[in-house]
Every structure is written in C-alpha cells, then in structure tokens.
Tab-separated table of C-alpha atoms in Angstrom:
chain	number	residue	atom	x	y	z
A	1	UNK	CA	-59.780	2.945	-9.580
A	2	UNK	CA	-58.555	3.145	-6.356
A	3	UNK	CA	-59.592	4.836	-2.487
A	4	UNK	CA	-58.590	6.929	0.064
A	5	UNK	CA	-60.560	6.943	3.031
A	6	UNK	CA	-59.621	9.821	5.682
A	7	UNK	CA	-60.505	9.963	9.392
A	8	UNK	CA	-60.728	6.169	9.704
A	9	UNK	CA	-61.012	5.544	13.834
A	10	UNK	CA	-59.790	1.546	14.252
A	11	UNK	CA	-60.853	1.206	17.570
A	12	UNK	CA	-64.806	2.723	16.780
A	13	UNK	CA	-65.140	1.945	12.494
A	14	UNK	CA	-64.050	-1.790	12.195
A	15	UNK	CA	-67.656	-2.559	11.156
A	16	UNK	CA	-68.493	0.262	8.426
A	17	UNK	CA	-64.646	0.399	7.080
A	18	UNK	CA	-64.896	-3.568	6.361
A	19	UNK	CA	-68.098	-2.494	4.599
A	20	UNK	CA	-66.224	0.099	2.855
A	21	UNK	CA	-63.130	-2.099	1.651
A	22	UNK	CA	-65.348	-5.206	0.732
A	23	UNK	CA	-67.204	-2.737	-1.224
A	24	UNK	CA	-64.860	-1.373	-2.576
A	25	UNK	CA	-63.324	-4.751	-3.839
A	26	UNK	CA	-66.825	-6.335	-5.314
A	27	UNK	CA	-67.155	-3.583	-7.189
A	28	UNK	CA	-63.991	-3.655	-9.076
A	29	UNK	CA	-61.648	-1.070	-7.678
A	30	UNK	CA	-57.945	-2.466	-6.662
A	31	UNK	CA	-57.057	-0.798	-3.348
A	32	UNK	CA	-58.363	1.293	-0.228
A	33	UNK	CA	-55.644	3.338	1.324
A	34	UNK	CA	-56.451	3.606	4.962
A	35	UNK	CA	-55.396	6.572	6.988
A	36	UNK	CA	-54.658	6.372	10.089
A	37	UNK	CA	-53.596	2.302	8.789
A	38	UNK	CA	-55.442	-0.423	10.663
A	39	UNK	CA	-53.466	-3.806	10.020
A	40	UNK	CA	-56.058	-5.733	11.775
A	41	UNK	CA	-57.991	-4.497	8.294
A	42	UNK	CA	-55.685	-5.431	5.857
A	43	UNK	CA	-55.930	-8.758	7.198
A	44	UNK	CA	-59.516	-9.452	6.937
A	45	UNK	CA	-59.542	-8.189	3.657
A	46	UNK	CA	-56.565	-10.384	2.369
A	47	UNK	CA	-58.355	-13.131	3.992
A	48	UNK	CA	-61.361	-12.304	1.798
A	49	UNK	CA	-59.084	-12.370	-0.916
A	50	UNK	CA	-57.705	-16.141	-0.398
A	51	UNK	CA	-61.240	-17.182	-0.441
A	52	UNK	CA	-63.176	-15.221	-3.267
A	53	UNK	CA	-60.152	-14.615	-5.540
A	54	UNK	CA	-58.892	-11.267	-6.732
A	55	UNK	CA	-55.886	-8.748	-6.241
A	56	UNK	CA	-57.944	-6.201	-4.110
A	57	UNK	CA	-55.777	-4.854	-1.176
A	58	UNK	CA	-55.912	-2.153	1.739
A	59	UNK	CA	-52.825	-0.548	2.700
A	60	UNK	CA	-52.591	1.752	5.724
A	61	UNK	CA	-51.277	5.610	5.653
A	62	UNK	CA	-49.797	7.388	8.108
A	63	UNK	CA	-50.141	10.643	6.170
A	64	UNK	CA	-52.761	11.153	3.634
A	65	UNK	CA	-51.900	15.118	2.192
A	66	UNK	CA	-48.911	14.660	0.253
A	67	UNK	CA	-50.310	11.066	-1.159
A	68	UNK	CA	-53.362	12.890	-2.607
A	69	UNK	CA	-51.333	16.317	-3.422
A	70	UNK	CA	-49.122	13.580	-5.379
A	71	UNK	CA	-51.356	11.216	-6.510
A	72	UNK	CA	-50.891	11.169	-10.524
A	73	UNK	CA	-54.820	10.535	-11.954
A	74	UNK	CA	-58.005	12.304	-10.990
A	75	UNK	CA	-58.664	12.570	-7.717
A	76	UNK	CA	-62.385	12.844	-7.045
A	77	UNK	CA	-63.911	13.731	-3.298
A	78	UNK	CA	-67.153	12.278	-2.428
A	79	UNK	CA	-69.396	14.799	-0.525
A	80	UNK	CA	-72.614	15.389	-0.293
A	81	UNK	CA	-71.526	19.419	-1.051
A	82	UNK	CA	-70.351	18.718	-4.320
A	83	UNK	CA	-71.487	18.939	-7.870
A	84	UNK	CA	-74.266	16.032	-8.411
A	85	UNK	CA	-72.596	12.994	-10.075
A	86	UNK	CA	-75.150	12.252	-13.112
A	87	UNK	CA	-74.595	16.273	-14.309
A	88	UNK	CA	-70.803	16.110	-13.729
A	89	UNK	CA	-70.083	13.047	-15.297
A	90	UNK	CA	-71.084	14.211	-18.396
A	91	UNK	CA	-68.728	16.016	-18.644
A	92	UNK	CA	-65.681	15.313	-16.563
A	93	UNK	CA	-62.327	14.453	-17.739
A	94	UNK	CA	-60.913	11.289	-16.294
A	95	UNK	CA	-56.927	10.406	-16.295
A	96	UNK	CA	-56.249	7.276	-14.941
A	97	UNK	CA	-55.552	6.155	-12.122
A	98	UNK	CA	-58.793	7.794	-10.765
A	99	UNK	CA	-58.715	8.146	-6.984
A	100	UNK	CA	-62.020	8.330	-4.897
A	101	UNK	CA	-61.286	10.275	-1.676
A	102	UNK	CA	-64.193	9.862	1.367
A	103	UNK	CA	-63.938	11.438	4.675
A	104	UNK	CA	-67.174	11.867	6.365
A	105	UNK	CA	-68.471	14.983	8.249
A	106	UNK	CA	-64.965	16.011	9.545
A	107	UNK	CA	-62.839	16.050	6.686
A	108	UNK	CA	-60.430	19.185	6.671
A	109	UNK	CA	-61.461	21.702	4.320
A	110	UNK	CA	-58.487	22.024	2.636
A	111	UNK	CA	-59.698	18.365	0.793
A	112	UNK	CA	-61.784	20.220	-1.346
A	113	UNK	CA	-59.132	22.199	-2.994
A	114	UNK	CA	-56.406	19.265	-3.288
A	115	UNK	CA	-58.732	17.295	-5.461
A	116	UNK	CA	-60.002	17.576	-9.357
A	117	UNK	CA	-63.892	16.683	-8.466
A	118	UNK	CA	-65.853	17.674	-5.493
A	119	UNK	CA	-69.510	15.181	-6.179
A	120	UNK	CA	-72.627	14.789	-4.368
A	121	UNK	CA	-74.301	11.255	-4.702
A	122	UNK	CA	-77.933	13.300	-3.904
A	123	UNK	CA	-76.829	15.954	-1.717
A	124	UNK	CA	-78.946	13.881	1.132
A	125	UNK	CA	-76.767	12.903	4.447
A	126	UNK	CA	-75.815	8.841	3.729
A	127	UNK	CA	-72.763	6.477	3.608
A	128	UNK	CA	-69.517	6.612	2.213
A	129	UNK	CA	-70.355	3.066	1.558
A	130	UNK	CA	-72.890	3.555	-0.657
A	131	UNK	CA	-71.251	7.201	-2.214
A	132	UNK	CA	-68.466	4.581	-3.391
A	133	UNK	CA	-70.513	1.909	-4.571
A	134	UNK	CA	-72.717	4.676	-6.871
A	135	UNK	CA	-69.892	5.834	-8.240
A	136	UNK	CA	-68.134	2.772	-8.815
A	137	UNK	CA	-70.888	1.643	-10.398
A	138	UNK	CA	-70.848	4.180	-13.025
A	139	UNK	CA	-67.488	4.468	-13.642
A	140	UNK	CA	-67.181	0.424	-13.748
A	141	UNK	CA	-70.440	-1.379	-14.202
A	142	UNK	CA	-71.767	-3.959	-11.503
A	143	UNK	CA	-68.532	-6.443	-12.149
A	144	UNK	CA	-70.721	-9.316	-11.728
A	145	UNK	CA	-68.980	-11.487	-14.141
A	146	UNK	CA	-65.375	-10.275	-13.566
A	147	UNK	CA	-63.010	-13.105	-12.954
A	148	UNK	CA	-61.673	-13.543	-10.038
A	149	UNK	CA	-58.272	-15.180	-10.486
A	150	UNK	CA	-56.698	-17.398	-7.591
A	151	UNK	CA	-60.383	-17.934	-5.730
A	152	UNK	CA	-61.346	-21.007	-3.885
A	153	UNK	CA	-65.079	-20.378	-3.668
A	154	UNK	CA	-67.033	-19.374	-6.247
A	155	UNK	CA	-70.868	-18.308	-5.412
A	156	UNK	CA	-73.246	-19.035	-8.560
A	157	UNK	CA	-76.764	-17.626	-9.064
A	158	UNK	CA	-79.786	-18.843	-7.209
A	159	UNK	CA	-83.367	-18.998	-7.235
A	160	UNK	CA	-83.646	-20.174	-3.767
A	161	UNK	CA	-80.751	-21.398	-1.166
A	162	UNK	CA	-77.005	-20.874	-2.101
A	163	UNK	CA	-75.054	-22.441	-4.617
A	164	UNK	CA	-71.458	-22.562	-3.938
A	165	UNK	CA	-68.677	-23.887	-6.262
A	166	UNK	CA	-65.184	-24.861	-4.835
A	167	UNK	CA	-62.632	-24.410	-7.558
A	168	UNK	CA	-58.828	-23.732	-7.953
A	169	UNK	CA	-56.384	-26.087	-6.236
A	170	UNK	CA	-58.138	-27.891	-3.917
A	171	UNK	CA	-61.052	-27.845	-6.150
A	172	UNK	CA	-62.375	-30.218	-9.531
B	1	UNK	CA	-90.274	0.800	-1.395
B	2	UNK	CA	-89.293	0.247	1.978
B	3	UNK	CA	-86.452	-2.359	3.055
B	4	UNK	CA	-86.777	-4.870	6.082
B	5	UNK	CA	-84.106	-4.989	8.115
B	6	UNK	CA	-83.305	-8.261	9.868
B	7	UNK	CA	-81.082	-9.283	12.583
B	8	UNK	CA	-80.134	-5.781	13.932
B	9	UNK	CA	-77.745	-5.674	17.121
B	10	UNK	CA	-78.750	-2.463	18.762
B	11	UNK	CA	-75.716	-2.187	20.745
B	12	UNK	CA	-72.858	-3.265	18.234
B	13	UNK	CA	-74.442	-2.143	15.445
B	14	UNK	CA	-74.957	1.611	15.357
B	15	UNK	CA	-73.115	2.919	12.824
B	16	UNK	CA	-74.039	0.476	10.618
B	17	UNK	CA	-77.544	0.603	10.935
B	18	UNK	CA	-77.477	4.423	10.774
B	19	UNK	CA	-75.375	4.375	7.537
B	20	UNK	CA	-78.608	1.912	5.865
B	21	UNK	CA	-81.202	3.796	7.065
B	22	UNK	CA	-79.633	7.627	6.026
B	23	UNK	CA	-78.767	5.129	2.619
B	24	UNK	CA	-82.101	4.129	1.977
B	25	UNK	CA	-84.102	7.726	2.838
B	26	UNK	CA	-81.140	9.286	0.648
B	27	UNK	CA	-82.287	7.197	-2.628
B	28	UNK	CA	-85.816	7.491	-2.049
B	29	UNK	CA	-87.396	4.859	0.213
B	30	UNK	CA	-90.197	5.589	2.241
B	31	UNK	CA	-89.534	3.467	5.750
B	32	UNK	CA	-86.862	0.991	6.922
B	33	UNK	CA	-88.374	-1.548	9.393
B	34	UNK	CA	-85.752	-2.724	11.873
B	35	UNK	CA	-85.893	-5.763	13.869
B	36	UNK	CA	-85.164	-6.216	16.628
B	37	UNK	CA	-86.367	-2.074	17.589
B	38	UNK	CA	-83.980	0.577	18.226
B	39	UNK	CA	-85.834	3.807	19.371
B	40	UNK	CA	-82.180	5.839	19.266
B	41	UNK	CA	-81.748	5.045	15.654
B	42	UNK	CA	-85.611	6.016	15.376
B	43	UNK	CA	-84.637	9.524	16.676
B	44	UNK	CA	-81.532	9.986	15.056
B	45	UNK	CA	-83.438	9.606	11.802
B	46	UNK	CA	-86.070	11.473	12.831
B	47	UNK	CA	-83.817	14.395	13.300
B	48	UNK	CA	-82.109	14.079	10.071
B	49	UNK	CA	-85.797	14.194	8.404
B	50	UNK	CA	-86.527	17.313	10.480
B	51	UNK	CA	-82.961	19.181	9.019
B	52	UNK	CA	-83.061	17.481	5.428
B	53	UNK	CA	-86.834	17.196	5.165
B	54	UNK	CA	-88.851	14.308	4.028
B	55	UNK	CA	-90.874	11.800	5.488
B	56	UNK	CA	-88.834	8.721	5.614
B	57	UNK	CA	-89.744	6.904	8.892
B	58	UNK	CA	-88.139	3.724	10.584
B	59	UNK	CA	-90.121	1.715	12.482
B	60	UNK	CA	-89.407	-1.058	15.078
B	61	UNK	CA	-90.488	-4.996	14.554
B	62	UNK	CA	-90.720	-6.864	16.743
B	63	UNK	CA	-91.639	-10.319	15.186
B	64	UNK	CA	-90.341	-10.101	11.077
B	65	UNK	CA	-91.866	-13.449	9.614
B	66	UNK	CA	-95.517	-12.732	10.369
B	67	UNK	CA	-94.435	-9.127	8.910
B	68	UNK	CA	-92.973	-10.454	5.719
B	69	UNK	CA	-95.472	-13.175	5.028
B	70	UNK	CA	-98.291	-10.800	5.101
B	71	UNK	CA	-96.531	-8.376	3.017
B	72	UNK	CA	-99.204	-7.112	0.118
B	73	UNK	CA	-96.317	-6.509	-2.844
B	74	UNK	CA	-93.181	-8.020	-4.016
B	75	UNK	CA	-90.539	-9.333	-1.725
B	76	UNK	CA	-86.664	-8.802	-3.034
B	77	UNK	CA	-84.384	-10.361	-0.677
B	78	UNK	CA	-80.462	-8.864	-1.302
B	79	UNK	CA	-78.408	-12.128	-1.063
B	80	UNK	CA	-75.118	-12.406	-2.829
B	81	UNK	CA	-76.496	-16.311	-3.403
B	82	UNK	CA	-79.013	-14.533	-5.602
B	83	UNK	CA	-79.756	-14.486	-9.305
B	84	UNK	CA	-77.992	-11.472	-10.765
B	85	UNK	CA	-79.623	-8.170	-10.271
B	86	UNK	CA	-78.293	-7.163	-13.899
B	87	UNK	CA	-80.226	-9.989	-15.672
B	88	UNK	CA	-83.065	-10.816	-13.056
B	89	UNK	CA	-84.458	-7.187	-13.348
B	90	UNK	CA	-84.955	-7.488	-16.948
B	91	UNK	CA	-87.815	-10.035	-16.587
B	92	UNK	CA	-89.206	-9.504	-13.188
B	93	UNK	CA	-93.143	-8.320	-12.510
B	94	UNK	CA	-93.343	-6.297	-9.240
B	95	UNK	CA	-95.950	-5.152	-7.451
B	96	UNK	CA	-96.108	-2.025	-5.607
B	97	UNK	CA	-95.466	-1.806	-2.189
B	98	UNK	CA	-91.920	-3.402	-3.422
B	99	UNK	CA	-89.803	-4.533	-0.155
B	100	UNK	CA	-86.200	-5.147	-0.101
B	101	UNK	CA	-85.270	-7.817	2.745
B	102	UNK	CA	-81.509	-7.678	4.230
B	103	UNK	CA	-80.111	-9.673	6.566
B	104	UNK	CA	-76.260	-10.507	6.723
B	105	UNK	CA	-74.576	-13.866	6.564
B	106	UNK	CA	-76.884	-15.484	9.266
B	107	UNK	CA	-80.276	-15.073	7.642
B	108	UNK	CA	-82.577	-18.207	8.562
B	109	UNK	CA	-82.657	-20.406	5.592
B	110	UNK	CA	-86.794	-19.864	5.485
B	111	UNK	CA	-86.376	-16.108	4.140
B	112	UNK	CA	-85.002	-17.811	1.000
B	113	UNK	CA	-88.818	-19.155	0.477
B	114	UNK	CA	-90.463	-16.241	2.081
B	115	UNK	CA	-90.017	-13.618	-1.010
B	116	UNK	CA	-90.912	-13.381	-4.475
B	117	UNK	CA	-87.111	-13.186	-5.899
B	118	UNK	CA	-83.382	-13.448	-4.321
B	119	UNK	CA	-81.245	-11.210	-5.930
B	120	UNK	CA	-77.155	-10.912	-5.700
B	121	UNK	CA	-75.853	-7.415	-6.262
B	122	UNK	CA	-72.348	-8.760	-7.280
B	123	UNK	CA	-71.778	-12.547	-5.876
B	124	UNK	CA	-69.199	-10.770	-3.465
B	125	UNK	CA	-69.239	-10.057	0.053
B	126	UNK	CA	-70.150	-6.818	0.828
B	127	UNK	CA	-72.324	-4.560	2.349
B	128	UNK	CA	-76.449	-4.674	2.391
B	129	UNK	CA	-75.673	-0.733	2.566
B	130	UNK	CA	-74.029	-1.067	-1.377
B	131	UNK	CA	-76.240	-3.309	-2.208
B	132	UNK	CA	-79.354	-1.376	-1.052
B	133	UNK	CA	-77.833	1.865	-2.552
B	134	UNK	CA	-77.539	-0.363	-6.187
B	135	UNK	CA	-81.086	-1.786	-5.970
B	136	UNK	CA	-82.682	1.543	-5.082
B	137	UNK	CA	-80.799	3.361	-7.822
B	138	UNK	CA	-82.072	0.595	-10.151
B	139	UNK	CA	-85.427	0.528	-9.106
B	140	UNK	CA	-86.088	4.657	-8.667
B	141	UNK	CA	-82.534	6.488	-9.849
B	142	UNK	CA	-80.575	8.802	-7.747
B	143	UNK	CA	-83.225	10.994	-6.656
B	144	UNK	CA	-81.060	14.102	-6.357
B	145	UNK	CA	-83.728	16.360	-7.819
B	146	UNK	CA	-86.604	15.271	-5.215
B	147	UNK	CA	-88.136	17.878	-3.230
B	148	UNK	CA	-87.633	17.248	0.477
B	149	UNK	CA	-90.702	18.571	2.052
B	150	UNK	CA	-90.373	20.661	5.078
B	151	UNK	CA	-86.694	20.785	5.082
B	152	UNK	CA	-84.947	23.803	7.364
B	153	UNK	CA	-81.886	22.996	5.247
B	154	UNK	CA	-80.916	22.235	1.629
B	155	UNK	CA	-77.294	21.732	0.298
B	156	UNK	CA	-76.732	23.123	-3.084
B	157	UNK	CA	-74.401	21.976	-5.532
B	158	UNK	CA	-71.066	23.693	-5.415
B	159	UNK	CA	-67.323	23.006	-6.859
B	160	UNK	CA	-65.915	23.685	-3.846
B	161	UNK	CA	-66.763	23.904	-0.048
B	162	UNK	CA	-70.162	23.729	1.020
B	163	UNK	CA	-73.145	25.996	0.073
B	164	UNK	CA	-76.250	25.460	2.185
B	165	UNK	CA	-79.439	27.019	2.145
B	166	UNK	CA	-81.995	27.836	4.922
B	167	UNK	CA	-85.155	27.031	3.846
B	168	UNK	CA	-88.750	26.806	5.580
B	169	UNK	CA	-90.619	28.062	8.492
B	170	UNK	CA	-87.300	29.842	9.592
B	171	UNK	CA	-85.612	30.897	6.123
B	172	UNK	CA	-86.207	33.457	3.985
C-alpha cells in the first residue's frame, strides 16, 4: 500500500503533509510519493523513522502522470465524488501494489480517468488525512501491534501518563 | 460526541484546524470546541454547513480545564501513550455526551487525570485528524447515508467526475 499525494505546496502544506506522511506510516502503508518533492519532508519523516522503527519513506516527484498511468497495482483516487468506500469495497478487485492517490479540491480532472477506483469516504468536504487513514484502515487494520524493526523508542499502553521503552542498540 | 480541541495556534495553524473540524462534522460529531477561539475557522465552517447542510457548530473556549472538568459524560483523551483503542473499546462504559480531547505533543500532564480513559489510536505519531477520523468511525461508522439537513448541495456517488445535486430552498 503505497501514496501519491498531488498538488503538495512546500512552502504553505508542511503542517497537514507531515500529518499526511506520519499517517500514512502508523497505519501501515510503505511510502508517500510527493509531487512537487519537498526534501525538507523526507527528512522529518526519516527522522521519525530512526526513532520509532520501520521502513516507511517519502520520496519526491517531479511528475506525477506517467508514474500513476504506469503504476502496476490498483490505483484508487480518494474524493469525496466517488463511489462510497463501504459499498465499493465489497466488491472491488485489488492487485497489489494498491496505490492511494489524494489531491484535494484542485486535482486535474483527467485523475479520475487514469485510476481503477474513484471513492468517497462520506461524500462530506474533510481531509485527505483522514480519507487515507479510513481507508487504510480497512484495507490494513489499525497496525497497532506491527513490529517496528530498527526502533529506538517504543511507546507502551497507558492508563494515565506515558510509558516509554528504549530498546535496540542503545537500549536493554 | 463533540471533540475538545486544545492548544490551537490561530495563526500557524489554519489548515490544520480546518482539516479536524471538516473531519469531525464529516463523521458525525455535533461541535468541535477550540481553544484558544478562532472566529475565521468559526465562519469557514459555518459556510461549509450552509453548502453541505447540517448543524455541526464550533465554538470558541476560552478557559478548557473548568470546561472539561465539568463535562456531564465520558472524557476520551486521543494520546498515542494510551491504552489501545482496539482492546480498550471492548470493555469501556460511556456515557452520553461522549467527548474526545486532542491536544498534540505538549498537552499539560493534568489532562492525563482529567478524563475517564486515554486511548492510543496506533502508538505512532500521527495526526489527532486520523486519529479523530478512527475513533469517530468506531464510535458512530462512516455516516455516509446521514441526511444533512438544509443542505443547498449534495454530492452523489459517481465512478467518475463529479455529480452534484442542488437541493433545498433553491433546487428543484
């Protein structure tokens, strides 16, 4: 499961984007793919990564219609125009790797016909942010107790306060 | 079930805020309370309500702790320190009006002992938008078949492109 977020503005989105990519990591996909690319991005997100453990990773794209005209899994659009997710995924056909395409308000038409899927999560103005966690979750599950290899922090449930376990090499 | 929103920064945090609030009227809560105020996210809502229908309000706070102590149902604050929201929802009692509490990494420690459960949506870093988005859809489902009272516009579902209906006082 992978994403391709469109119409990215670095100098306005670092905020909701970082949103978007940690999102997109807790809940168990493996990449964003960033268009225009924002390196200042990648690096925040890798720096996630040394900390919490995982193989998650952003990479920027200069040019985003030839990687989704060639991209060689389902390609699904997020949109609150499309079909609504719980009657569609009844009956979809999935071939991995799935790709989940977001754009916001301004995406070019021509998205809709370059993907497999077109699917509302309601059909309510929201967030990409939560369209792609929604979905994630039902393709995936809430990951809560995926492993994730190479982290230095590990966070463990708590009633009150935090609980935080240092582990790999520095750790017991 | 409305969500409290703490530690708002009306100028650097517009987007953000916006993308919660549309979030949490999109799956079905009935107010977001935002502290500190921000009457141009008040509006912008507002005007989404009078397009999309609805009555989803947010509401300025001033002062939060008063606000959540006196609180008549169950408080759920969205931590990723918290006990799982898989296995914690399975035994918890709430009480109706249920309120979801975000805040962001600097949360004072006292909102850990100010509500009835903490609850971790994935022990990740993300975004209170996902994990709003999660807890809503857990608590009420996607609520794509709700009628949105006094909506001008509806969006219907379509496999391409957009169909959208005028509805109300002005439509057919």
């Amino acid at each position: 499961m992978e994403i391709l977020r469109l119409g990215h503005r670095p100098g306005r989105d670092p905020r909701l984007s970082t949103h978007l990519a940690l999102t997109a990591r807790a809940l168990g996909a493996r990449a964003l793919h960033l268009n225009p690319p924002d390196p200042a991005l990648e690096e925040r997100l890798a720096a996630v990564g040394r900390q919490f453990g995982g193989t998650f990773r952003v990479y920027g794209l200069r040019s985003w219609s030839k990687f989704l005209d060639d991209w060689p899994g389902t390609r699904i659009h997020l949109t609150m125009y499309g079909q609504d997710l719980e009657d569609i995924r009844a009956t979809w056909v999935l071939r991995e790797p799935v790709l989940l395409v977001v754009g916001g308000p301004k995406v070019p038409a021509r998205v809709y016909h370059q993907v497999d899927y077109n699917v509302a999560v309601t059909h309510q103005p929201h967030s990409e942010v939560a369209a792609v966690a929604l979905t994630l979750d039902r393709l995936l599950g809430l990951s809560g107790n995926t492993i994730w290899t190479g982290a230095r922090l590990r966070v463990l449930p708590c009633e009150r306060g935090k609980r935080v376990e240092r582990v790999g090499p520095g750790g017991p």
